[in-house]
Amino acid sequence: MIKAWLDFPAFELFAVLIALYATTGAAIVIASFSPATVVPVRRVEGVVAPFFGTVGVLFAFLTGFLANDITDRNRQAARAVQSEAAELRNIYAVSNASVSDMGSLRLVLAKYVAALVDDEWPAMAQDQKAHSVESAYDALLREVSHPRIGQAAGAAVQTALLNAAVGAGSARSERLALASDRTIDAKWILVLILGVVTQISIGLVHLKKAGAQIAALSVFSIAVVMALGLIGLQERPFSGDIRVEPGPLAEVAKIAAE
């Protein structure tokens, strides 16, 4: 359920949060001042305002931890893309700087990077695999490890090409792992429930005046919807409205195709 919600477009993701906290907020107001429930609710009247702070702090801490986990994942994703692009650019640079002709290597490199951008990136956003990339990467490894490169350009050049190719593969593996990584549902459920509990604590300290209670619940609910909505938009680093773009790889693809 949480995964399905986080996969929603931005408008629907925020709409679910608004519906949740508007419903719970309205229920608290009704329970506090409805003639049918006002008598039992008044039995708990007298809860002091600082009580809200204890629940609010706990909610703030857990929301902060959740946001930090997701933000850190996005930073790692951006670094993985940059590292992958840097290694692929190294292959192109070394092949150009070599005294021997490496046109065939650059052609294989161009096909591989094009497969990354055109095939794998859209598939990765949909939690799918692009099999064309695997074959293209195998072709790149075969090309850089071919004995003729060491004979024509020297062992040092071939070693540099091999290291760059392996580094690009490692960065790609890290990128794919981050693309499939998800925050466990329990964290999201706990934060969402604590948001409701914080609403209840606000209601408990505003049992005398309906206007004050409605105002306090409205301000808090708006803040929660904005915070959790923006955090939720970053749950998937390579898809959604806030995502890591394939710009560095697209630049390498453009250079390699020249």
XYZ file of N, CA and C in Angstrom:
774
model
N 0.824 -1.203 0.000
C 0.000 0.000 0.000
C 0.862 1.259 0.000
N 1.878 1.289 0.850
C 2.772 2.445 0.909
C 3.514 2.604 -0.412
N 3.997 1.491 -0.959
C 4.725 1.547 -2.233
C 3.831 2.095 -3.346
N 2.589 1.641 -3.381
C 1.662 2.123 -4.406
C 1.422 3.622 -4.250
N 1.292 4.077 -3.015
C 1.079 5.505 -2.777
C 2.291 6.328 -3.220
N 3.483 5.861 -2.911
C 4.692 6.603 -3.272
C 4.939 6.606 -4.777
N 4.338 5.664 -5.492
C 4.471 5.623 -6.944
C 3.477 6.547 -7.646
N 2.558 7.151 -6.893
C 1.579 8.060 -7.487
C 2.269 9.306 -8.039
N 1.678 9.955 -9.038
C 2.158 11.285 -9.456
C 2.042 12.274 -8.297
N 2.714 13.419 -8.427
C 2.793 14.375 -7.321
C 1.414 14.811 -6.838
N 0.511 15.112 -7.760
C -0.814 15.596 -7.373
C -1.549 14.558 -6.539
N -1.524 13.309 -6.976
C -2.240 12.256 -6.254
C -1.560 11.934 -4.926
N -0.236 12.006 -4.902
C 0.486 11.743 -3.657
C 0.087 12.759 -2.594
N 0.056 14.047 -2.968
C -0.354 15.082 -2.024
C -1.838 14.949 -1.686
N -2.655 14.547 -2.661
C -4.099 14.415 -2.427
C -4.379 13.374 -1.345
N -3.625 12.272 -1.351
C -3.813 11.234 -0.332
C -3.469 11.778 1.052
N -2.366 12.530 1.141
C -1.988 13.116 2.434
C -3.030 14.117 2.919
N -3.511 14.949 1.999
C -4.533 15.931 2.376
C -5.790 15.229 2.871
N -6.208 14.202 2.153
C -7.411 13.463 2.562
C -7.221 12.813 3.927
N -6.030 12.230 4.152
C -5.770 11.556 5.431
C -5.854 12.523 6.595
N -5.071 13.617 6.535
C -4.988 14.514 7.684
C -6.195 15.443 7.796
N -6.882 15.699 6.692
C -8.134 16.452 6.788
C -9.207 15.612 7.465
N -9.226 14.321 7.136
C -10.214 13.425 7.744
C -9.965 13.256 9.237
N -8.719 12.995 9.606
C -8.418 12.809 11.034
C -8.608 14.115 11.807
N -8.232 15.240 11.196
C -8.438 16.528 11.859
C -9.909 16.822 12.079
N -10.720 16.574 11.046
C -12.160 16.791 11.178
C -12.757 15.874 12.237
N -12.303 14.626 12.289
C -12.809 13.682 13.285
C -12.481 14.151 14.706
N -11.303 14.723 14.885
C -10.908 15.224 16.208
C -11.800 16.389 16.626
N -12.055 17.313 15.698
C -12.910 18.467 16.004
C -14.329 18.014 16.330
N -14.844 17.100 15.532
C -16.204 16.604 15.767
C -16.289 15.888 17.115
N -15.306 15.049 17.391
C -15.309 14.321 18.664
C -15.168 15.265 19.849
N -14.488 16.379 19.659
C -14.254 17.318 20.763
C -15.474 18.168 21.088
N -16.286 18.496 20.087
C -17.361 19.470 20.310
C -18.750 18.974 19.913
N -18.866 17.736 19.436
C -20.188 17.198 19.109
C -20.955 16.898 20.391
N -22.264 17.218 20.422
C -23.056 16.924 21.639
C -23.021 15.452 22.026
N -22.849 14.577 21.055
C -22.867 13.147 21.354
C -21.603 12.679 22.054
N -20.515 13.406 21.887
C -19.231 12.959 22.454
C -18.617 13.968 23.404
N -19.206 15.147 23.525
C -18.557 16.200 24.300
C -18.400 15.827 25.768
N -19.360 15.075 26.334
C -19.278 14.733 27.761
C -18.090 13.829 28.071
N -17.933 12.681 27.373
C -16.746 11.851 27.683
C -15.425 12.536 27.334
N -15.434 13.369 26.286
C -14.187 14.049 25.917
C -13.789 15.052 26.982
N -14.766 15.723 27.585
C -14.471 16.734 28.616
C -13.827 16.117 29.860
N -13.920 14.816 30.005
C -13.290 14.169 31.166
C -11.765 14.261 31.118
N -11.210 14.437 29.909
C -9.751 14.544 29.793
C -9.320 15.997 29.645
N -10.246 16.915 29.822
C -9.901 18.331 29.719
C -8.925 18.717 30.823
N -7.981 19.555 30.470
C -6.980 19.980 31.437
C -5.576 19.560 31.079
N -5.425 18.854 29.953
C -4.085 18.488 29.489
C -3.338 19.767 29.148
N -2.185 19.957 29.728
C -1.444 21.211 29.561
C -0.776 21.274 28.196
N -0.548 22.487 27.712
C 0.002 22.689 26.373
C 1.367 22.028 26.148
N 2.291 22.048 27.135
C 3.595 21.407 26.891
C 3.510 19.928 26.524
N 2.386 19.285 26.815
C 2.230 17.878 26.453
C 2.379 17.681 24.946
N 1.870 18.647 24.165
C 1.982 18.551 22.714
C 3.442 18.475 22.275
N 4.314 19.164 22.998
C 5.720 19.206 22.608
C 6.388 17.856 22.632
N 6.030 17.005 23.588
C 6.669 15.689 23.677
C 6.360 14.844 22.447
N 5.099 14.838 22.039
C 4.714 14.060 20.861
C 5.260 14.715 19.598
N 5.198 16.048 19.544
C 5.684 16.767 18.367
C 7.164 16.554 18.122
N 7.946 16.534 19.195
C 9.385 16.318 19.051
C 9.671 14.921 18.516
N 8.957 13.937 19.038
C 9.141 12.562 18.553
C 8.790 12.466 17.076
N 7.679 13.090 16.685
C 7.289 13.095 15.272
C 8.341 13.799 14.417
N 8.869 14.918 14.894
C 9.877 15.672 14.148
C 11.158 14.864 13.969
N 11.580 14.176 15.037
C 12.802 13.364 14.951
C 12.651 12.253 13.913
N 11.561 11.510 13.986
C 11.375 10.395 13.065
C 11.206 10.878 11.627
N 10.537 12.002 11.440
C 10.425 12.578 10.098
C 11.792 12.998 9.583
N 12.600 13.569 10.466
C 13.958 13.960 10.071
C 14.808 12.769 9.687
N 14.713 11.675 10.453
C 15.463 10.466 10.122
C 15.022 9.910 8.765
N 13.707 9.901 8.530
C 13.185 9.415 7.258
C 13.682 10.278 6.102
N 13.614 11.592 6.276
C 14.078 12.502 5.219
C 15.565 12.336 4.968
N 16.344 12.142 6.031
C 17.795 11.972 5.868
C 18.128 10.707 5.090
N 17.418 9.601 5.399
C 17.649 8.343 4.677
C 17.379 8.515 3.183
N 16.259 9.143 2.860
C 15.877 9.293 1.457
C 16.796 10.269 0.745
N 17.142 11.368 1.399
C 18.041 12.356 0.791
C 19.422 11.763 0.555
N 19.906 10.974 1.523
C 21.217 10.343 1.364
C 21.212 9.373 0.190
N 20.109 8.635 0.001
C 19.999 7.735 -1.136
C 20.068 8.512 -2.456
N 19.427 9.662 -2.501
C 19.459 10.475 -3.710
C 20.852 11.037 -3.980
N 21.558 11.420 -2.916
C 22.939 11.887 -3.095
C 23.825 10.764 -3.630
N 23.664 9.568 -3.092
C 24.440 8.425 -3.580
C 24.113 8.132 -5.044
N 22.841 8.259 -5.404
C 22.437 8.021 -6.792
C 23.096 9.023 -7.732
N 23.112 10.289 -7.335
C 23.746 11.312 -8.169
C 25.244 11.062 -8.302
N 25.878 10.654 -7.195
C 27.314 10.351 -7.251
C 27.597 9.147 -8.138
N 26.724 8.139 -8.076
C 26.922 6.944 -8.901
C 26.859 7.297 -10.385
N 25.916 8.151 -10.769
C 25.796 8.561 -12.166
C 27.030 9.356 -12.587
N 27.490 10.251 -11.728
C 28.682 11.046 -12.045
C 29.917 10.155 -12.180
N 30.042 9.177 -11.276
C 31.200 8.273 -11.340
C 31.155 7.419 -12.605
N 29.968 6.928 -12.937
C 29.827 6.120 -14.141
C 30.181 6.925 -15.384
N 29.679 8.147 -15.453
C 29.980 9.000 -16.608
C 31.474 9.330 -16.671
N 32.097 9.562 -15.516
C 33.529 9.882 -15.492
C 34.372 8.720 -16.006
N 34.024 7.496 -15.610
C 34.780 6.328 -16.070
C 34.610 6.126 -17.577
N 33.404 6.316 -18.070
C 33.171 6.169 -19.510
C 33.905 7.269 -20.293
N 33.931 8.457 -19.719
C 34.673 9.551 -20.366
C 36.171 9.243 -20.384
N 36.651 8.569 -19.327
C 38.062 8.179 -19.286
C 38.396 7.214 -20.424
N 37.478 6.276 -20.687
C 37.704 5.336 -21.788
C 37.826 6.101 -23.105
N 36.937 7.055 -23.309
C 36.976 7.836 -24.544
C 38.255 8.658 -24.634
N 38.653 9.278 -23.520
C 39.843 10.129 -23.523
C 41.105 9.316 -23.782
N 41.224 8.172 -23.128
C 42.415 7.338 -23.315
C 42.484 6.816 -24.745
N 41.343 6.415 -25.291
C 41.341 5.906 -26.669
C 41.713 6.988 -27.667
N 41.348 8.220 -27.369
C 41.707 9.328 -28.250
C 43.176 9.697 -28.126
N 43.694 9.599 -26.903
C 45.089 9.994 -26.667
C 46.080 8.940 -27.121
N 45.637 7.734 -27.335
C 46.546 6.658 -27.731
C 47.096 6.885 -29.139
N 48.313 6.435 -29.342
C 48.936 6.595 -30.663
C 48.326 5.634 -31.682
N 47.742 4.547 -31.202
C 47.128 3.580 -32.111
C 45.682 3.979 -32.403
N 45.165 3.471 -33.487
C 43.789 3.764 -33.879
C 42.824 2.903 -33.058
N 41.929 3.554 -32.322
C 40.941 2.842 -31.498
C 39.527 3.238 -31.900
N 39.329 3.402 -33.189
C 38.006 3.765 -33.676
C 36.956 2.716 -33.353
N 37.351 1.449 -33.431
C 36.391 0.373 -33.138
C 35.973 0.399 -31.672
N 36.916 0.728 -30.770
C 36.593 0.819 -29.354
C 35.609 1.960 -29.099
N 35.853 3.105 -29.734
C 34.943 4.238 -29.540
C 33.553 3.931 -30.102
N 33.497 3.130 -31.159
C 32.203 2.746 -31.714
C 31.438 1.859 -30.728
N 32.137 0.900 -30.129
C 31.508 0.033 -29.122
C 31.078 0.853 -27.905
N 31.938 1.800 -27.508
C 31.611 2.670 -26.371
C 30.356 3.489 -26.659
N 30.267 4.031 -27.860
C 29.101 4.841 -28.226
C 27.819 4.015 -28.168
N 27.879 2.772 -28.624
C 26.692 1.912 -28.579
C 26.296 1.603 -27.141
N 27.296 1.378 -26.296
C 27.009 1.067 -24.900
C 26.360 2.247 -24.185
N 26.933 3.438 -24.339
C 26.383 4.612 -23.653
C 24.995 4.946 -24.195
N 24.800 4.780 -25.507
C 23.475 5.018 -26.077
C 22.449 4.047 -25.488
N 22.855 2.802 -25.277
C 21.951 1.822 -24.668
C 21.617 2.204 -23.227
N 22.599 2.757 -22.510
C 22.347 3.205 -21.146
C 21.273 4.288 -21.101
N 21.431 5.277 -21.963
C 20.538 6.440 -21.929
C 19.173 6.118 -22.541
N 19.182 5.428 -23.669
C 17.930 5.216 -24.413
C 17.124 4.014 -23.929
N 17.826 2.966 -23.473
C 17.125 1.731 -23.093
C 17.033 1.543 -21.580
N 18.197 1.616 -20.921
C 18.206 1.266 -19.502
C 17.545 2.331 -18.631
N 17.765 3.597 -18.937
C 17.240 4.650 -18.065
C 15.704 4.612 -17.972
N 14.983 4.554 -19.103
C 13.517 4.442 -18.986
C 13.076 3.142 -18.310
N 13.793 2.035 -18.608
C 13.430 0.757 -17.986
C 13.685 0.794 -16.480
N 14.780 1.428 -16.077
C 15.128 1.510 -14.662
C 14.063 2.278 -13.883
N 13.498 3.317 -14.479
C 12.454 4.098 -13.813
C 11.195 3.276 -13.586
N 11.024 2.209 -14.373
C 9.857 1.341 -14.242
C 10.189 0.028 -13.528
N 11.350 -0.014 -12.866
C 11.802 -1.215 -12.151
C 11.946 -2.408 -13.088
N 12.412 -2.157 -14.302
C 12.625 -3.209 -15.280
C 14.090 -3.235 -15.701
N 14.462 -4.276 -16.450
C 15.832 -4.428 -16.918
C 15.905 -4.224 -18.428
N 17.017 -3.692 -18.867
C 17.259 -3.526 -20.297
C 18.363 -4.513 -20.690
N 17.992 -5.595 -21.335
C 18.962 -6.644 -21.655
C 19.966 -6.202 -22.709
N 19.610 -5.198 -23.495
C 20.545 -4.709 -24.509
C 21.800 -4.124 -23.878
N 21.675 -3.589 -22.666
C 22.830 -2.982 -21.995
C 23.827 -4.057 -21.577
N 23.339 -5.185 -21.125
C 24.246 -6.266 -20.709
C 25.116 -6.727 -21.870
N 24.508 -6.937 -23.016
C 25.281 -7.373 -24.182
C 26.228 -6.280 -24.642
N 25.787 -5.018 -24.548
C 26.655 -3.911 -24.958
C 27.850 -3.778 -24.019
N 27.624 -4.014 -22.722
C 28.738 -3.936 -21.775
C 29.707 -5.095 -21.974
N 29.182 -6.280 -22.251
C 30.056 -7.421 -22.544
C 30.921 -7.134 -23.767
N 30.317 -6.496 -24.775
C 31.075 -6.150 -25.983
C 32.167 -5.141 -25.663
N 31.865 -4.192 -24.772
C 32.874 -3.196 -24.372
C 34.029 -3.861 -23.633
N 33.721 -4.785 -22.732
C 34.780 -5.479 -22.000
C 35.640 -6.325 -22.935
N 35.002 -6.988 -23.891
C 35.781 -7.793 -24.852
C 36.705 -6.901 -25.672
N 36.204 -5.726 -26.013
C 37.008 -4.829 -26.848
C 38.221 -4.294 -26.101
N 38.026 -3.842 -24.854
C 39.154 -3.258 -24.118
C 40.140 -4.320 -23.659
N 39.709 -5.567 -23.590
C 40.620 -6.630 -23.146
C 41.244 -7.386 -24.316
N 40.965 -6.975 -25.534
C 41.528 -7.668 -26.702
C 43.053 -7.490 -26.734
N 43.784 -8.558 -27.022
C 45.261 -8.467 -27.019
C 45.819 -7.431 -27.979
N 45.117 -7.134 -29.063
C 45.676 -6.209 -30.042
C 45.851 -4.801 -29.468
N 45.027 -4.442 -28.477
C 45.158 -3.110 -27.879
C 46.452 -3.024 -27.095
N 46.767 -4.069 -26.319
C 48.019 -4.066 -25.585
C 49.224 -4.081 -26.494
N 49.122 -4.794 -27.614
C 50.238 -4.856 -28.555
C 50.458 -3.530 -29.266
N 49.353 -2.854 -29.620
C 49.475 -1.611 -30.393
C 49.706 -0.388 -29.518
N 49.049 -0.330 -28.350
C 49.117 0.878 -27.522
C 49.952 0.697 -26.265
N 50.236 -0.534 -25.886
C 51.018 -0.763 -24.683
C 50.168 -1.257 -23.532
N 50.830 -1.932 -22.606
C 50.120 -2.524 -21.470
C 49.507 -1.465 -20.557
N 50.191 -0.325 -20.411
C 49.694 0.728 -19.519
C 48.363 1.282 -20.013
N 48.270 1.493 -21.323
C 47.028 2.023 -21.898
C 45.895 1.015 -21.736
N 46.186 -0.252 -22.015
C 45.137 -1.261 -21.882
C 44.692 -1.408 -20.435
N 45.647 -1.321 -19.503
C 45.279 -1.395 -18.088
C 44.371 -0.241 -17.697
N 44.694 0.964 -18.192
C 43.852 2.130 -17.896
C 42.451 1.947 -18.460
N 42.354 1.393 -19.674
C 41.049 1.156 -20.284
C 40.255 0.108 -19.506
N 40.940 -0.950 -19.099
C 40.268 -2.004 -18.334
C 39.764 -1.477 -16.988
N 40.609 -0.701 -16.300
C 40.195 -0.148 -15.010
C 38.979 0.765 -15.162
N 38.983 1.569 -16.217
C 37.858 2.479 -16.442
C 36.584 1.700 -16.766
N 36.712 0.656 -17.579
C 35.540 -0.143 -17.944
C 34.962 -0.869 -16.725
N 35.837 -1.437 -15.905
C 35.380 -2.119 -14.695
C 34.766 -1.108 -13.726
N 35.391 0.072 -13.612
C 34.839 1.116 -12.744
C 33.466 1.566 -13.199
N 33.275 1.679 -14.517
C 31.960 2.057 -15.046
C 30.921 0.985 -14.720
N 31.324 -0.275 -14.822
C 30.406 -1.357 -14.489
C 30.031 -1.357 -13.016
N 31.000 -1.073 -12.161
C 30.719 -1.022 -10.721
C 29.773 0.119 -10.385
N 30.020 1.293 -11.003
C 29.141 2.434 -10.769
C 27.731 2.152 -11.276
N 27.648 1.457 -12.393
C 26.315 1.092 -12.920
C 25.603 0.145 -11.962
N 26.317 -0.817 -11.414
C 25.703 -1.749 -10.464
C 25.191 -1.008 -9.234
N 25.973 -0.036 -8.763
C 25.529 0.760 -7.622
C 24.292 1.573 -7.977
N 24.270 2.141 -9.183
C 23.103 2.922 -9.631
C 21.854 2.050 -9.675
N 21.981 0.845 -10.219
C 20.828 -0.049 -10.313
C 20.351 -0.487 -8.924
N 21.302 -0.701 -8.017
C 20.923 -1.078 -6.652
C 20.160 0.047 -5.966
N 20.607 1.281 -6.169
C 19.923 2.423 -5.566
C 18.551 2.639 -6.201
N 18.441 2.338 -7.495
C 17.163 2.516 -8.186
C 16.102 1.573 -7.638
N 16.506 0.394 -7.200
C 15.549 -0.591 -6.686
C 15.389 -0.522 -5.172
N 16.199 0.322 -4.528
C 16.128 0.432 -3.067
C 14.887 1.217 -2.659
N 14.254 0.808 -1.580
C 13.065 1.474 -1.077
C 13.141 1.564 0.451
N 12.602 2.635 0.987
C 12.461 2.737 2.438
C 11.441 1.708 2.905
N 11.734 1.014 3.967
C 10.805 -0.019 4.437
C 9.472 0.633 4.824
N 8.392 -0.082 4.528
C 7.049 0.468 4.774
C 6.841 0.849 6.236
N 7.464 0.112 7.147
C 7.247 0.361 8.576
C 7.636 1.785 8.962
N 8.699 2.319 8.344
C 9.128 3.690 8.671
C 8.071 4.697 8.249
N 7.560 4.519 7.024
C 6.537 5.439 6.540
C 5.264 5.318 7.377
N 4.861 4.103 7.680
C 3.637 3.899 8.475
C 3.777 4.544 9.853
N 4.950 4.375 10.466
C 5.173 4.954 11.790
C 5.083 6.471 11.741
N 5.710 7.088 10.730
C 5.671 8.548 10.618
C 4.247 9.041 10.366
N 3.511 8.362 9.487
C 2.133 8.761 9.204
C 1.253 8.645 10.446
N 1.427 7.559 11.201
C 0.632 7.374 12.420
C 1.001 8.411 13.471
N 2.291 8.701 13.603
C 2.707 9.715 14.572
C 2.161 11.096 14.209
N 1.983 11.345 12.912
C 1.356 12.596 12.509
C -0.065 12.693 13.038
N -0.787 11.578 12.957
C -2.156 11.539 13.486
C -2.149 11.683 15.008
N -1.206 11.001 15.674
C -1.113 11.094 17.134
C -0.803 12.536 17.553
N 0.036 13.215 16.779
C 0.338 14.615 17.081
C -0.906 15.480 16.917
N -1.720 15.189 15.903
C -2.991 15.899 15.763
C -3.867 15.694 16.998
N -3.908 14.458 17.481
C -4.719 14.168 18.670
C -4.202 14.953 19.874
N -2.880 15.031 20.016
C -2.321 15.777 21.141
C -2.656 17.269 21.038
N -2.688 17.793 19.807
C -3.102 19.196 19.616
C -4.558 19.368 20.024
N -5.389 18.399 19.632
C -6.796 18.467 20.011
C -6.994 18.433 21.507
N -6.188 17.641 22.219
C -6.341 17.506 23.668
C -6.019 18.789 24.419
N -5.124 19.597 23.884
C -4.761 20.844 24.571
C -5.612 22.019 24.097
N -6.583 21.763 23.200
C -7.492 22.815 22.722
C -8.943 22.317 22.779
N -9.374 21.945 23.964
C -10.718 21.415 24.116
C -11.750 22.476 24.513
N -11.299 23.681 24.783
C -12.234 24.710 25.255
C -12.808 25.544 24.111
N -12.025 25.816 23.090
C -12.478 26.677 21.999
C -12.303 25.949 20.670
N -13.405 25.803 19.941
C -13.351 25.094 18.659
C -12.499 25.838 17.646
N -12.597 27.158 17.642
C -11.823 27.939 16.673
C -10.326 27.765 16.847
N -9.871 27.777 18.089
C -8.442 27.600 18.365
C -7.980 26.209 17.951
N -8.823 25.215 18.235
C -8.456 23.849 17.867
C -8.379 23.684 16.355
N -9.361 24.211 15.654
C -9.368 24.106 14.190
C -8.157 24.811 13.593
N -7.824 25.993 14.111
C -6.679 26.738 13.595
C -5.376 25.975 13.822
N -5.211 25.447 15.036
C -3.978 24.714 15.352
C -3.856 23.451 14.510
N -4.950 22.718 14.380
C -4.920 21.496 13.570
C -4.669 21.811 12.104
N -5.235 22.895 11.607
C -5.055 23.258 10.193
C -3.606 23.596 9.897
N -2.999 24.416 10.750
C -1.602 24.803 10.527
C -0.690 23.582 10.568
N -0.891 22.737 11.578
C -0.044 21.544 11.684
C -0.258 20.610 10.502
N -1.500 20.392 10.109
C -1.794 19.469 9.010
C -1.198 19.957 7.701
N -1.265 21.263 7.454
C -0.666 21.819 6.237
C 0.837 21.574 6.228
N 1.469 21.796 7.380
C 2.917 21.586 7.471
C 3.273 20.119 7.246
N 2.486 19.209 7.814
C 2.757 17.783 7.657
C 2.600 17.361 6.208
N 1.539 17.816 5.569
C 1.314 17.448 4.168
C 2.451 17.949 3.281
N 2.894 19.167 3.501
C 3.992 19.710 2.698
C 5.285 18.932 2.927
N 5.604 18.663 4.198
C 6.866 17.983 4.518
C 6.874 16.547 4.003
N 5.856 15.785 4.354
C 5.829 14.379 3.947
C 5.648 14.237 2.440
N 4.912 15.159 1.830
C 4.755 15.107 0.374
C 6.071 15.307 -0.351
N 6.839 16.306 0.076
C 8.133 16.560 -0.566
C 9.114 15.419 -0.311
N 9.056 14.833 0.880
C 9.914 13.676 1.155
C 9.505 12.506 0.274
N 8.198 12.288 0.152
C 7.706 11.174 -0.659
C 8.072 11.301 -2.125
N 8.133 12.526 -2.638
C 8.487 12.727 -4.044
C 9.921 12.305 -4.342
N 10.751 12.216 -3.304
C 12.158 11.846 -3.493
C 12.426 10.376 -3.175
N 11.374 9.623 -2.897
C 11.559 8.222 -2.506
C 12.260 7.424 -3.592
N 11.924 7.683 -4.848
C 12.545 6.955 -5.961
C 13.510 7.906 -6.669
N 14.818 7.676 -6.564
C 15.786 8.659 -7.064
C 15.803 8.823 -8.572
N 15.321 7.839 -9.336
C 15.417 7.918 -10.789
C 14.061 8.024 -11.489
N 13.013 8.319 -10.735
C 11.700 8.501 -11.349
C 10.919 9.505 -10.514
N 9.805 9.957 -11.031
C 9.005 10.933 -10.305
C 9.381 12.354 -10.678
N 8.798 13.292 -9.954
C 9.010 14.703 -10.261
C 10.356 15.215 -9.763
N 10.870 14.642 -8.693
C 12.192 15.012 -8.184
C 13.094 13.797 -8.371
N 13.969 13.854 -9.362
C 14.755 12.668 -9.701
C 16.131 13.066 -10.225
N 17.015 12.102 -10.242
C 18.352 12.276 -10.813
C 18.245 12.075 -12.321
N 18.747 13.037 -13.072
C 18.660 12.984 -14.530
C 19.904 12.315 -15.123
N 19.780 11.755 -16.348
C 20.932 11.090 -16.985
C 21.833 12.060 -17.737
N 21.831 13.325 -17.337
C 22.605 14.343 -18.050
C 24.066 13.994 -18.276
N 24.816 13.579 -17.228
C 26.237 13.249 -17.438
C 26.443 12.123 -18.449
N 25.592 11.111 -18.407
C 25.711 10.010 -19.368
C 25.324 10.466 -20.768
N 24.321 11.341 -20.871
C 23.911 11.855 -22.171
C 25.037 12.667 -22.820
N 25.796 13.386 -21.999
C 26.933 14.145 -22.529
C 28.006 13.209 -23.084
N 28.266 12.124 -22.351
C 29.251 11.144 -22.842
C 28.755 10.505 -24.140
N 27.454 10.203 -24.202
C 26.893 9.610 -25.420
C 27.061 10.551 -26.598
N 26.888 11.828 -26.363
C 27.037 12.822 -27.438
C 28.474 12.893 -27.911
N 29.419 12.880 -26.959
C 30.840 12.961 -27.316
C 31.280 11.693 -28.044
N 30.853 10.540 -27.527
C 31.277 9.269 -28.115
C 30.718 9.075 -29.521
N 29.579 9.685 -29.804
C 28.967 9.503 -31.120
C 29.603 10.378 -32.180
N 30.420 11.343 -31.786
C 31.044 12.247 -32.768
C 32.137 11.561 -33.562
